[in-house]
Short mmCIF file of C-alpha atoms and ligand atoms in Angstrom, two decimals:
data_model
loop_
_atom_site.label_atom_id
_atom_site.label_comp_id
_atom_site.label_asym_id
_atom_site.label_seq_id
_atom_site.Cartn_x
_atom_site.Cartn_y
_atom_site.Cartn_z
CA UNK H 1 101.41 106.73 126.50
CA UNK H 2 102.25 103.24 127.39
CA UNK H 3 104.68 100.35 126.46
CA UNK H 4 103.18 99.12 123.10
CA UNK H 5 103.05 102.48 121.73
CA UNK H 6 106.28 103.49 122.85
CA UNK H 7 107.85 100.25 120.63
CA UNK H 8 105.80 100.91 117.71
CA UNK H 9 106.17 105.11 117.51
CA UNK H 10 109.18 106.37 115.83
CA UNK H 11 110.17 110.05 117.13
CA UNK H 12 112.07 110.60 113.82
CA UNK H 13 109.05 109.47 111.85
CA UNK H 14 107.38 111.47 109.33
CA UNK H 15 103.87 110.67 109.38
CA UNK H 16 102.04 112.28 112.73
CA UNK H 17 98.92 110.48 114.59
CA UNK H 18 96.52 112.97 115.90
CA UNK H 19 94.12 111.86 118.48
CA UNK H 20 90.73 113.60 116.94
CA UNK H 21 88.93 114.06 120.20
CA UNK H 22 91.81 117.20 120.79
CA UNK H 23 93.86 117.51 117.68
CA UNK H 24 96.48 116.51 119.75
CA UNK H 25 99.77 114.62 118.49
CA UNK H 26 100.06 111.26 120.06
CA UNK H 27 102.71 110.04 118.38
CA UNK H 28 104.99 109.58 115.13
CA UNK H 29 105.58 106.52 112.82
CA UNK H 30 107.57 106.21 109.85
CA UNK H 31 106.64 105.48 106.45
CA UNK H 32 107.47 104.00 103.41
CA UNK H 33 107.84 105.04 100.05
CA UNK H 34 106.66 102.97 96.75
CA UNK H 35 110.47 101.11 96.33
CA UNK H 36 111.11 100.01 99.96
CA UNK H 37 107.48 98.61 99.66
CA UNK H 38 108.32 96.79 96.40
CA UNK H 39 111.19 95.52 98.27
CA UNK H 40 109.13 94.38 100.98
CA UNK H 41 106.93 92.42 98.64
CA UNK H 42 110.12 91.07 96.89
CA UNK H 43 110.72 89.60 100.74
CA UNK H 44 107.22 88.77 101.53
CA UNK H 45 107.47 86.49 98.21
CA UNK H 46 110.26 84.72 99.13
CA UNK H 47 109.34 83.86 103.00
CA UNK H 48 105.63 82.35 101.49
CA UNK H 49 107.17 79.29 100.55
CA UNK H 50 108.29 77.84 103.33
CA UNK H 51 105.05 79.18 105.60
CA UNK H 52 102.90 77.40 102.77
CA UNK H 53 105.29 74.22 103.76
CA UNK H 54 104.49 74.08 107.04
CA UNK H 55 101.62 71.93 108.04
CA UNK H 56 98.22 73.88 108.25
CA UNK H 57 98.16 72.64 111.91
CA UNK H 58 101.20 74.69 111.93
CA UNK H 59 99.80 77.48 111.14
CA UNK H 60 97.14 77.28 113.15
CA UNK H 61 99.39 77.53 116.07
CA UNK H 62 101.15 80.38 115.55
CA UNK H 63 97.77 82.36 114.49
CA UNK H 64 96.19 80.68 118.05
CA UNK H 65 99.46 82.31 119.77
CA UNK H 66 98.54 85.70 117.92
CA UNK H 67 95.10 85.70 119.17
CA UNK H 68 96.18 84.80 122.88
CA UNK H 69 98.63 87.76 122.53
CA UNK H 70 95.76 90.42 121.24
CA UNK H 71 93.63 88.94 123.69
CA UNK H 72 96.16 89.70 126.56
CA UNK H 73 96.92 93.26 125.25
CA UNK H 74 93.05 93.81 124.78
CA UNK H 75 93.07 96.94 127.14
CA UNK H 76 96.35 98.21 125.48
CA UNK H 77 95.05 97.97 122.73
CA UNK H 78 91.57 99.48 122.79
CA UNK H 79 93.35 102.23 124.48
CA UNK H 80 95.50 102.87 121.25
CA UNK H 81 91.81 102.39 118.78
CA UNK H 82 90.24 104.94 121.14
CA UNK H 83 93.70 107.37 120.70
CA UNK H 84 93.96 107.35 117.03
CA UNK H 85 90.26 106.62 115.73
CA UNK H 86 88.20 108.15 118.80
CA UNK H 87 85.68 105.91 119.52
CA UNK H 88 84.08 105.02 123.08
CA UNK H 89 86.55 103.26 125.08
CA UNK H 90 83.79 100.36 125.60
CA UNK H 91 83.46 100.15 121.92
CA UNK H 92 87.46 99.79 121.18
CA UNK H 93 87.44 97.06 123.69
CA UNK H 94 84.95 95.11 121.68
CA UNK H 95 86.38 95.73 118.75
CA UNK H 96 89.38 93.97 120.14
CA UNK H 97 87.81 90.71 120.86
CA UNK H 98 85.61 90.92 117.43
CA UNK H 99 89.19 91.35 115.69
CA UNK H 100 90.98 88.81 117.42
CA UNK H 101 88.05 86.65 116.80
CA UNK H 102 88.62 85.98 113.20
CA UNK H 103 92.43 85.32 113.74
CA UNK H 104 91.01 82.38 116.29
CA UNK H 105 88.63 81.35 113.36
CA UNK H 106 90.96 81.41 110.64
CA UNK H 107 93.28 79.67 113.01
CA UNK H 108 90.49 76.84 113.43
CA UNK H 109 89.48 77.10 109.07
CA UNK H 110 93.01 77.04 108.60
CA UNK H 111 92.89 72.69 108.91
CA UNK H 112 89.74 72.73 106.87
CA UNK H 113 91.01 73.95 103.58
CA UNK H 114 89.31 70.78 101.63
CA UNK H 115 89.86 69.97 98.38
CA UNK H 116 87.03 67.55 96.64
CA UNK H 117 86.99 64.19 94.66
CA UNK H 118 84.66 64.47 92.10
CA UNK H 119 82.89 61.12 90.18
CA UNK H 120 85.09 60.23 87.16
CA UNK H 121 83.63 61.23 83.47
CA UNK H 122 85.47 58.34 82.05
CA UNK H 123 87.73 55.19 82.53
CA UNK H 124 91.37 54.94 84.06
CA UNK H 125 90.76 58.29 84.90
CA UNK H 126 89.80 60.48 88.37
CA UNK H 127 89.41 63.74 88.47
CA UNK H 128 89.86 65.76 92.43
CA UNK H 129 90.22 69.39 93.81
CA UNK H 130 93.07 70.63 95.67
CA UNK H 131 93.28 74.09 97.44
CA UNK H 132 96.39 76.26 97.26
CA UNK H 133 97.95 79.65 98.86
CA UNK H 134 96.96 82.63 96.10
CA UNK H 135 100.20 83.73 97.27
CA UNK H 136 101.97 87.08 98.30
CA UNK H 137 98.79 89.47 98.87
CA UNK H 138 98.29 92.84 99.97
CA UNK H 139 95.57 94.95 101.79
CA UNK H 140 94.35 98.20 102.03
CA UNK H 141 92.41 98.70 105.36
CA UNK H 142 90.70 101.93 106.69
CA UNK H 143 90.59 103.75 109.81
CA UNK H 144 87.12 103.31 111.30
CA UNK H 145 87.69 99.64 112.83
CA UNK H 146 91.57 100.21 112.85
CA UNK H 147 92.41 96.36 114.55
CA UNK H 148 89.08 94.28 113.28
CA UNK H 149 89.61 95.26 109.56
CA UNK H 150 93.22 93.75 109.41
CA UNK H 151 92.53 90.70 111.54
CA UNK H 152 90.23 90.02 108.85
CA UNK H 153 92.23 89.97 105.90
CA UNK H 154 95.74 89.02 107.62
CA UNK H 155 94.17 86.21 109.56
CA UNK H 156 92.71 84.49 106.39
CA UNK H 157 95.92 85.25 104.42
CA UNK H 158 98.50 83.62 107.02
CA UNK H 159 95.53 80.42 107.36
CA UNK H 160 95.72 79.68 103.80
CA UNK H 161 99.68 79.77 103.83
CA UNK H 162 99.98 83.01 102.12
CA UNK H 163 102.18 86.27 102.63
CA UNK H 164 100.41 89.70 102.84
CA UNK H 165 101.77 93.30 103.16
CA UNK H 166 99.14 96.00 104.49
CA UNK H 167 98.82 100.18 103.94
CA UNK H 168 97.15 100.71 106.88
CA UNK H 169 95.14 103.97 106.96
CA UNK H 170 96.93 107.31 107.40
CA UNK H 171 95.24 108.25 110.46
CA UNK H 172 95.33 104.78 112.61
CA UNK H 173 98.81 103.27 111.44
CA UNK H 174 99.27 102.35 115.51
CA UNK H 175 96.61 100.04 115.85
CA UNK H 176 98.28 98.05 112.92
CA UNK H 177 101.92 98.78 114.33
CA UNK H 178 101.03 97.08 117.65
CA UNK H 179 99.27 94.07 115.45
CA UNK H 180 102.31 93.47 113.45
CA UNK H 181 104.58 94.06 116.54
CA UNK H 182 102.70 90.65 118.50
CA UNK H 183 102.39 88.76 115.50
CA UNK H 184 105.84 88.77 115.15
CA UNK H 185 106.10 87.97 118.87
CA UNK H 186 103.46 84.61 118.14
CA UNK H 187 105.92 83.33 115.40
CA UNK H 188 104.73 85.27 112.52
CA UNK H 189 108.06 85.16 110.64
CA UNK H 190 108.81 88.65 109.18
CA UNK H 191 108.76 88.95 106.05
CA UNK H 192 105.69 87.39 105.78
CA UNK H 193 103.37 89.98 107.06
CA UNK H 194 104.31 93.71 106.84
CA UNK H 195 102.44 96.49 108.04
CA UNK H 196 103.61 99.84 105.54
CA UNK H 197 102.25 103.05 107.02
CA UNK H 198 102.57 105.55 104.08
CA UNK H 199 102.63 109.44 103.34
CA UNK H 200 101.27 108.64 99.58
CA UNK H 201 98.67 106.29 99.88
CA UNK H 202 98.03 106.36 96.24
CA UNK H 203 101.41 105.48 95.01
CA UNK H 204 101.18 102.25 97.29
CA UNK H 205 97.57 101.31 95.94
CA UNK H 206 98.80 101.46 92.36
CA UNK H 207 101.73 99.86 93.47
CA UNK H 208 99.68 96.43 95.18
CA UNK H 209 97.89 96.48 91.56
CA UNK H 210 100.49 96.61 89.33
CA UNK H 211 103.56 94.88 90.75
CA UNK H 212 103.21 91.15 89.25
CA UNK H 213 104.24 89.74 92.54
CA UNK H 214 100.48 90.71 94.36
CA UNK H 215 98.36 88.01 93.09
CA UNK H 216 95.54 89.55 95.35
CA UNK H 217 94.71 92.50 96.47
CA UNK H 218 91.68 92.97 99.65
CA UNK H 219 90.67 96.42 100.12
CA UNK H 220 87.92 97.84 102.42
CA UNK H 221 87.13 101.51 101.93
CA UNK H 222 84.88 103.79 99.65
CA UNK H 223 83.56 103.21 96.59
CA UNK H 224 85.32 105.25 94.93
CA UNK H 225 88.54 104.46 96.16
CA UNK H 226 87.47 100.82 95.19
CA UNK H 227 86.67 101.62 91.54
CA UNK H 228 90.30 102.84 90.99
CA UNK H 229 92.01 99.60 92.17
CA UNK H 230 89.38 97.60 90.15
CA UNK H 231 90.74 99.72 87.11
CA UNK H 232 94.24 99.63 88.30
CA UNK H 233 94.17 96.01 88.96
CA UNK H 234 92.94 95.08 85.50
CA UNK H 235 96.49 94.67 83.85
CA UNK H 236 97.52 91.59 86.17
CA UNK H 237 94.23 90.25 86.35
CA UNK H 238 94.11 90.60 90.38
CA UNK H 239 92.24 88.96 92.60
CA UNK H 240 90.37 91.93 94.12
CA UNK H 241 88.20 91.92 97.38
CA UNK H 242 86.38 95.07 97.74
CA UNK H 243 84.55 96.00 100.86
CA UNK H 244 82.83 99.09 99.73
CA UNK H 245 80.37 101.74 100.69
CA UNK H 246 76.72 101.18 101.53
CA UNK H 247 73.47 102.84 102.64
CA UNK H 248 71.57 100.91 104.99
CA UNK H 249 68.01 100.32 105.28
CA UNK H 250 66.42 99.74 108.40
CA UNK H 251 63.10 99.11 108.20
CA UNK H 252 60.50 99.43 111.07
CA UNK H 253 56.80 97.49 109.87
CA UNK H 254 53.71 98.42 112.12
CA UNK H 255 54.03 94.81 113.13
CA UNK H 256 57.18 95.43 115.04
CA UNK H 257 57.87 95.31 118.67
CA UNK H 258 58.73 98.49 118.76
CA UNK H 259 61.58 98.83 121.96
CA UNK H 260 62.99 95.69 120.52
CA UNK H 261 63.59 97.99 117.19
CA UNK H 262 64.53 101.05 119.27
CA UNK H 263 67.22 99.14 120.77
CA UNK H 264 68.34 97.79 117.35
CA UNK H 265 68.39 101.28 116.08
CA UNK H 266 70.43 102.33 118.30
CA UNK H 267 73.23 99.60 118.27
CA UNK H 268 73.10 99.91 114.15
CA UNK H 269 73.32 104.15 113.73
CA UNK H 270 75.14 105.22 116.69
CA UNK H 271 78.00 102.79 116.83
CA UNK H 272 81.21 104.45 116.45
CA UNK H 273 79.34 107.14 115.76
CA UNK H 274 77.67 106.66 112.89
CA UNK H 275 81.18 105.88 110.93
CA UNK H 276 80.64 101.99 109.47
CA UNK H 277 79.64 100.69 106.31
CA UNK H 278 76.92 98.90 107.82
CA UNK H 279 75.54 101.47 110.07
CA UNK H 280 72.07 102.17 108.98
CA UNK H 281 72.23 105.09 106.73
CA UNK H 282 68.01 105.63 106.41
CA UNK H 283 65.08 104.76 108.87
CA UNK H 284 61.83 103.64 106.88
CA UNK H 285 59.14 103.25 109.75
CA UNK H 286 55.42 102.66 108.64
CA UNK H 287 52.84 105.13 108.75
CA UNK H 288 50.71 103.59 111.99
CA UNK H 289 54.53 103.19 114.33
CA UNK H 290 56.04 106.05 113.13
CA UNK H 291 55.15 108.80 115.70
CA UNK H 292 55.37 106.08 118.51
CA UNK H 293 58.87 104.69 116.99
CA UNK H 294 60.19 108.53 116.58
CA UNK H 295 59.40 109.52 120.41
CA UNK H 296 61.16 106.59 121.76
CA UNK H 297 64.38 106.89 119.27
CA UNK H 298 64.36 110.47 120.01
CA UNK H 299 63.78 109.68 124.04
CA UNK H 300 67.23 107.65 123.99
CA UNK H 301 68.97 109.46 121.24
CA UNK H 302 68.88 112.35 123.36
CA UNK H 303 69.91 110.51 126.34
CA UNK H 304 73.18 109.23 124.41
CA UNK H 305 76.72 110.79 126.63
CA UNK H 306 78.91 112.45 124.25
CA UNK H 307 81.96 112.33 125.49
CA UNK H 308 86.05 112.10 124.37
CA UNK H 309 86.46 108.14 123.46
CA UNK H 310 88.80 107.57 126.35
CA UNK H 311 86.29 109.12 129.03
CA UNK H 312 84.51 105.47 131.00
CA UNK H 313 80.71 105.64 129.62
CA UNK H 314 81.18 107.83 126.29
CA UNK H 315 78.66 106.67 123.97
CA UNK H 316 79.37 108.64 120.99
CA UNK H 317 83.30 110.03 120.84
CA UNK H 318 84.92 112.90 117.92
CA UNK H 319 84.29 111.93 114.39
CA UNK H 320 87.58 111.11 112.49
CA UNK H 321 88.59 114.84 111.38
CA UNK H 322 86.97 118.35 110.91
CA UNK H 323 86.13 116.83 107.03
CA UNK H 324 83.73 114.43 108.39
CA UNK H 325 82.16 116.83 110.66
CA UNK H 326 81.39 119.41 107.89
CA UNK H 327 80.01 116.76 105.74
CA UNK H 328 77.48 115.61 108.23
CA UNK H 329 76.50 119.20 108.71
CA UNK H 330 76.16 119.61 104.89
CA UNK H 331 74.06 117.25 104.48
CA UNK H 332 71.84 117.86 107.70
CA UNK H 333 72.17 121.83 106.73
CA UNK H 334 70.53 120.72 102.66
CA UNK H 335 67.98 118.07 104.53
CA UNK H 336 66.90 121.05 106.57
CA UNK H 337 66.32 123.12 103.87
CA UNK H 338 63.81 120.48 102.10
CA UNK H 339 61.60 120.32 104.49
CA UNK H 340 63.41 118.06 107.63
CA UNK H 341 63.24 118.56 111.12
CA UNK H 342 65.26 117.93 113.69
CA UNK H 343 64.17 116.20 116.80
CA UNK H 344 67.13 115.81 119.00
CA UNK H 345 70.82 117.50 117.78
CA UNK H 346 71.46 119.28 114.83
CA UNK H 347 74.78 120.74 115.77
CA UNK H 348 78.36 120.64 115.68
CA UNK H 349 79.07 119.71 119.57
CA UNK H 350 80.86 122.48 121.02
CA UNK H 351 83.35 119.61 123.10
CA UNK H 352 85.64 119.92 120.30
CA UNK H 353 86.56 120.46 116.59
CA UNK H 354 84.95 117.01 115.60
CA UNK H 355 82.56 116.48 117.67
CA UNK H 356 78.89 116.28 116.55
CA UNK H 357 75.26 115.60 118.63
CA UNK H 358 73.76 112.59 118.15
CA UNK H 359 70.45 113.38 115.85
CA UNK H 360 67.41 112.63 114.52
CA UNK H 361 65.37 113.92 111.70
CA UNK H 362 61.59 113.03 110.50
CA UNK H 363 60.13 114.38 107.58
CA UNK H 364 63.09 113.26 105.41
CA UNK H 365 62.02 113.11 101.45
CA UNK H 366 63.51 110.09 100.17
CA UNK H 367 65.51 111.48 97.19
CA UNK H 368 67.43 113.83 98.95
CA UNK H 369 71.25 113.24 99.82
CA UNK H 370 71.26 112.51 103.62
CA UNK H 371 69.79 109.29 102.46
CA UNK H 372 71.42 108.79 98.84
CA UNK H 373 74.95 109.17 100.66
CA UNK H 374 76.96 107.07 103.21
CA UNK H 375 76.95 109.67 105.97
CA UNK H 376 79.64 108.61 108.34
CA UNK H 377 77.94 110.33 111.49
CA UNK H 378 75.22 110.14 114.20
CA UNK H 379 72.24 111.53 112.12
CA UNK H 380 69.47 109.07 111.82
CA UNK H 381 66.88 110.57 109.36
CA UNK H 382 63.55 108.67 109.00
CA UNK H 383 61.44 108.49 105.63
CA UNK H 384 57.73 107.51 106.70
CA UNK H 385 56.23 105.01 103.92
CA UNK H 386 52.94 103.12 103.21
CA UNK H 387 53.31 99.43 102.56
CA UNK H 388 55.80 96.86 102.07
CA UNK H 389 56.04 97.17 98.58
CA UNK H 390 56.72 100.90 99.10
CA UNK H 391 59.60 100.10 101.99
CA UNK H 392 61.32 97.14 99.13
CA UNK H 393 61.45 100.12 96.28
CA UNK H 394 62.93 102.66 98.64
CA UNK H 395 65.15 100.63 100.00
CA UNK H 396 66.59 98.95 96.50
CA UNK H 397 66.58 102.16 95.21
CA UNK H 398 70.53 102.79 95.36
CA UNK H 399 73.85 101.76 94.12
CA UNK H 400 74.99 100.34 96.95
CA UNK H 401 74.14 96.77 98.71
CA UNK H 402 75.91 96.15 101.51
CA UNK H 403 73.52 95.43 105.15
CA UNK H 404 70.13 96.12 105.31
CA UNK H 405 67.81 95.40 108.44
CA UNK H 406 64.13 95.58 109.25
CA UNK H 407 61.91 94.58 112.00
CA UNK H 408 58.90 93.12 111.60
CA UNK H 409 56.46 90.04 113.82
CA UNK H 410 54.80 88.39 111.14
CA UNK H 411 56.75 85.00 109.79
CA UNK H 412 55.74 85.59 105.74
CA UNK H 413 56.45 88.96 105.89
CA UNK H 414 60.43 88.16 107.53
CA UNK H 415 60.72 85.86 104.50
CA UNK H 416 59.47 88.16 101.67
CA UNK H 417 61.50 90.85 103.02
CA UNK H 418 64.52 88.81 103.60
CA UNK H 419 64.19 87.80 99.78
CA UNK H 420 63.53 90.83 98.35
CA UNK H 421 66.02 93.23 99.89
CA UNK H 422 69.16 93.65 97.46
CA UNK H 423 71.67 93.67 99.80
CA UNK H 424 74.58 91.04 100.70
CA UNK H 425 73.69 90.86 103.86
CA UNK H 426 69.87 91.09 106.12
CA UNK H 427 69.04 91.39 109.74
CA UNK H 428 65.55 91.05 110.21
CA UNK H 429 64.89 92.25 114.13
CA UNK H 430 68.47 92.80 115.19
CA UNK H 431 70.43 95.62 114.86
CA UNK H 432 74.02 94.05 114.63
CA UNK H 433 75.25 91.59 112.24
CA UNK H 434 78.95 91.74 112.39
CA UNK H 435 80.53 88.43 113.62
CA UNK H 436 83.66 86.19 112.36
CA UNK H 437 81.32 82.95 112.11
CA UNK H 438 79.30 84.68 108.93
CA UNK H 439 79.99 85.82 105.27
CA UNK H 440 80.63 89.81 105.35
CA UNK H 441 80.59 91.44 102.16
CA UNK H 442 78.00 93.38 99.80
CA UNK H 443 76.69 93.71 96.35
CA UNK H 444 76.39 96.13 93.88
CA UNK H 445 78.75 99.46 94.41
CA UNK H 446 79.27 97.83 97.84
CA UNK H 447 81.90 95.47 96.36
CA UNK H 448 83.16 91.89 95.83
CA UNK H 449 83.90 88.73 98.00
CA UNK H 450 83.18 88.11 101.58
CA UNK H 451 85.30 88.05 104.66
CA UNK H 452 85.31 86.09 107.64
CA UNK H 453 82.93 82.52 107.76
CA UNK H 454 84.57 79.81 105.94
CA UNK H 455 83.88 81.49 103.05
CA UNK H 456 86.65 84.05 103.37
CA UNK H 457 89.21 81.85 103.66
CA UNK H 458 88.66 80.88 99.94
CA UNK H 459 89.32 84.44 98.83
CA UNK H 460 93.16 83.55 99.89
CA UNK H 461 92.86 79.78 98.10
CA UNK H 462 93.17 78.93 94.35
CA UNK H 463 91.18 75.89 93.64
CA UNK H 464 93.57 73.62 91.65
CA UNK H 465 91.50 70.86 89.11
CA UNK H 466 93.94 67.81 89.10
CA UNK H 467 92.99 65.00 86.60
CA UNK H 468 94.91 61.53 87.24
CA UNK H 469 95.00 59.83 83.89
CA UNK H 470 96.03 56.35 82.74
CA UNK H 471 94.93 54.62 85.53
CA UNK H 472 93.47 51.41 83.70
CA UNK H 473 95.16 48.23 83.93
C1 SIN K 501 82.97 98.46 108.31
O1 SIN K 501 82.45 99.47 108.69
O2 SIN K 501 83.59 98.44 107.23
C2 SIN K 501 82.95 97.16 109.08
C3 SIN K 501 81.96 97.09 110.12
C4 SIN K 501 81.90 95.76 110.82
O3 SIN K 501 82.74 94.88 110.62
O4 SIN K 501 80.97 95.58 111.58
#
């Protein structure tokens, strides 16, 4: 297709990537089985010492180069997202810059790593804080943000002066390929970060949890995926970040401004199709905005181009595989048959296997398991409710806690929301929240630890208590 994917496909490989807007083979990489990977991490442990050696300004300028180098390729590489995961070609551009944003900030955070002095607790003695590389980590990354959810982890990782080796996800192993293949063009050194496409992704996951070498493992994916490291990872006592499911709230008061939460609606459901973790999973709209909300969501959901990724002005590309269609459909099909109705959509899109419209549904009951479940697709179903106290119970009222947003004028009301929502993370009156400057992560089933924001580079630091005795005269 062009030169970046030509250097990272292999035609011998074993492991084909379809593009899911046709089905179509795009290319062929190779893969690794569970002993070339332990040799890799046998490698990756030996080049961390001298990267945690050099200078964190050091570092820093090889990470800077990195960025530069995504930053040149952006188009490149938004064409390879759009290939392998589908989504709008507009979309995998962005995703390109909010990726190679957190290598810039981790590049910056890298110099910042403080440790503390802390006021002594007795005489001839001071007691201080240092901050150290975990070490050799590894990552698990999925395929719905296929360059964003590595930069990420990796760029945190090499900051901190550790080594990290990454399963990307079986169906977007390019995206990572062409990631790897610039880094080592910045001044990555090798060994350090390896990207491991593999045909038995479950072999490698026990693999990162049991080999002794992987003092931390940083997985984003499902919930359930993420409960089996956790259990896995118990024996070595690994540092685990999780980046799990979620269902999303979003919350529409009577005291809203109502296009203001149109427009948020839209940039929270419909982006990349409805496949993120923080995509709003549930509408909750009170009982006076509701009808007024529902005509204008439907007015633009309807409007929404659906389109193969790669076509200039798709809004809403394939879903990832036939598997993610059908479950959208199930779910719409069993929402239908308690009592939902469908606005706008409803179908399986007839411009290809994967493809499905852009929908909405009112009359949703709020037990049902369109809302109970991450749905991974353009359906937005709304639940009408009463009061706020009503909205807080509904929306609390799951395992998950990852994003949660709302929309609502009055200044007490933002607060008491903002408080009471169980979630790691709260919009109130914008749709989008995702940004390299602030803490990403969830509670609950939605998992452990937060990426991006100075806060993410501690998940790569140990924090090291020194005590400096005999110091009286
Ligand atoms: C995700 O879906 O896991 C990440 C979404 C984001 O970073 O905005």
């Amino acid at each position: 297709m062009h030169e970046l994917i030509d250097r990272i496909s292999d035609e011998r490989g074993d492991l084909p990537v379809r593009d899911p807007a046709t089905g179509k083979t795009i290319a062929t990489v190779r893969t690794y089985g569970v002993d070339e990977v332990a040799g890799i991490i046998r490698d990756a442990d030996v080049a961390r010492g001298a990267w945690a050696a050099r200078t964190a300004k050091e570092r820093a300028r090889v990470l800077r180069a990195w960025f530069d180098l995504i930053m040149d390729r952006q188009e490149q590489l938004a064409r390879i997202i759009t290939a392998e995961c589908g989504k709008p070609i507009a979309e995998a551009r962005g995703e390109v810059a909010y990726g190679a944003a957190f290598i810039e900030w981790f590049a910056e955070e890298a110099k910042r790593a403080y440790g503390e002095t802390i006021p002594t607790f007795a005489d001839g003695k001071r007691v201080l804080t240092i901050k150290q590389p975990v070490g050799t980590c590894a990552a698990i990354t999925p395929w719905n943000f296929p360059v964003a959810m590595i930069t990420r982890k990796v760029g945190p990782a090499l900051a901190a002066g550790c080594a990290i080796v990454l399963k990307p996800a079986e169906a977007t192993p390019l995206s990572a390929l062409a990631l790897e293949l610039l880094a080592r063009e910045a001044g990555v050194p090798e060994a350090l970060f390896r990207v491991v496409p593999a045909s038995e992704p479950s072999a490698i996951g026990e693999l990162f949890c049991s080999d002794p070498l992987i003092r931390k493992l940083s997985f984003t994916g499902s919930t359930r995926v993420g409960q089996i490291l956790m259990a896995q990872s118990g024996q070595n006592i690994t540092r685990l970040s999780l980046e799990l499911g979620g269902n999303a709230p979003f919350i529409v008061f009577d005291d809203a401004d109502i296009d203001a939460a149109v427009e948020g609606a839209m940039a929270s459901k419909y982006r990349n199709a409805g496949q993120t973790c923080v995509c709003a999973n549930r509408f909750l709209v009170q009982d006076g905005i509701h009808d007024a909300f529902v005509a204008k969501l439907t007015e633009r959901v309807a409007a929404l181009k659906v389109a193969p990724g790669a076509q200039e002005g798709s809004q809403i590309g394939p879903l990832i595989n036939a598997a993610g269609r059908e479950k959208v459909a199930s779910l719409l099909d069993a929402a239908v048959a308690r009592g939902a109705r469908v606005m706008t959509g409803g179908h399986r899109s007839d411009l290809g296997e994967n493809f499905f419209e852009p929908t909405v549904l009112v009359d949703v009951a709020p037990d049902i398991d369109i809302v109970r479940q991450e749905i991974f697709g353009p359906v937005a179903p709304v639940i009408r409710f009463r009061d706020e106290a009503e909205a807080i119970r509904i929306a609390n009222d799951t395992p998950y806690g990852l994003a949660a947003y709302f929309y609502a004028r009055d200044l007490g009301r933002v607060w008491r929301v903002t408080e009471a929502l169980e979630y790691g993370m709260v919009a109130a009156n914008d749709g989008l929240l995702s940004t390299e400057v602030a803490p990403f992560g969830g509670i609950k089933q939605s998992g452990l630890g937060r990426e991006g924001s100075r806060h993410g580079l501690d998940e790569y630091l140990e924090l090291k208590y020194c005590l400096m005795g005999g110091l009286s005269a």
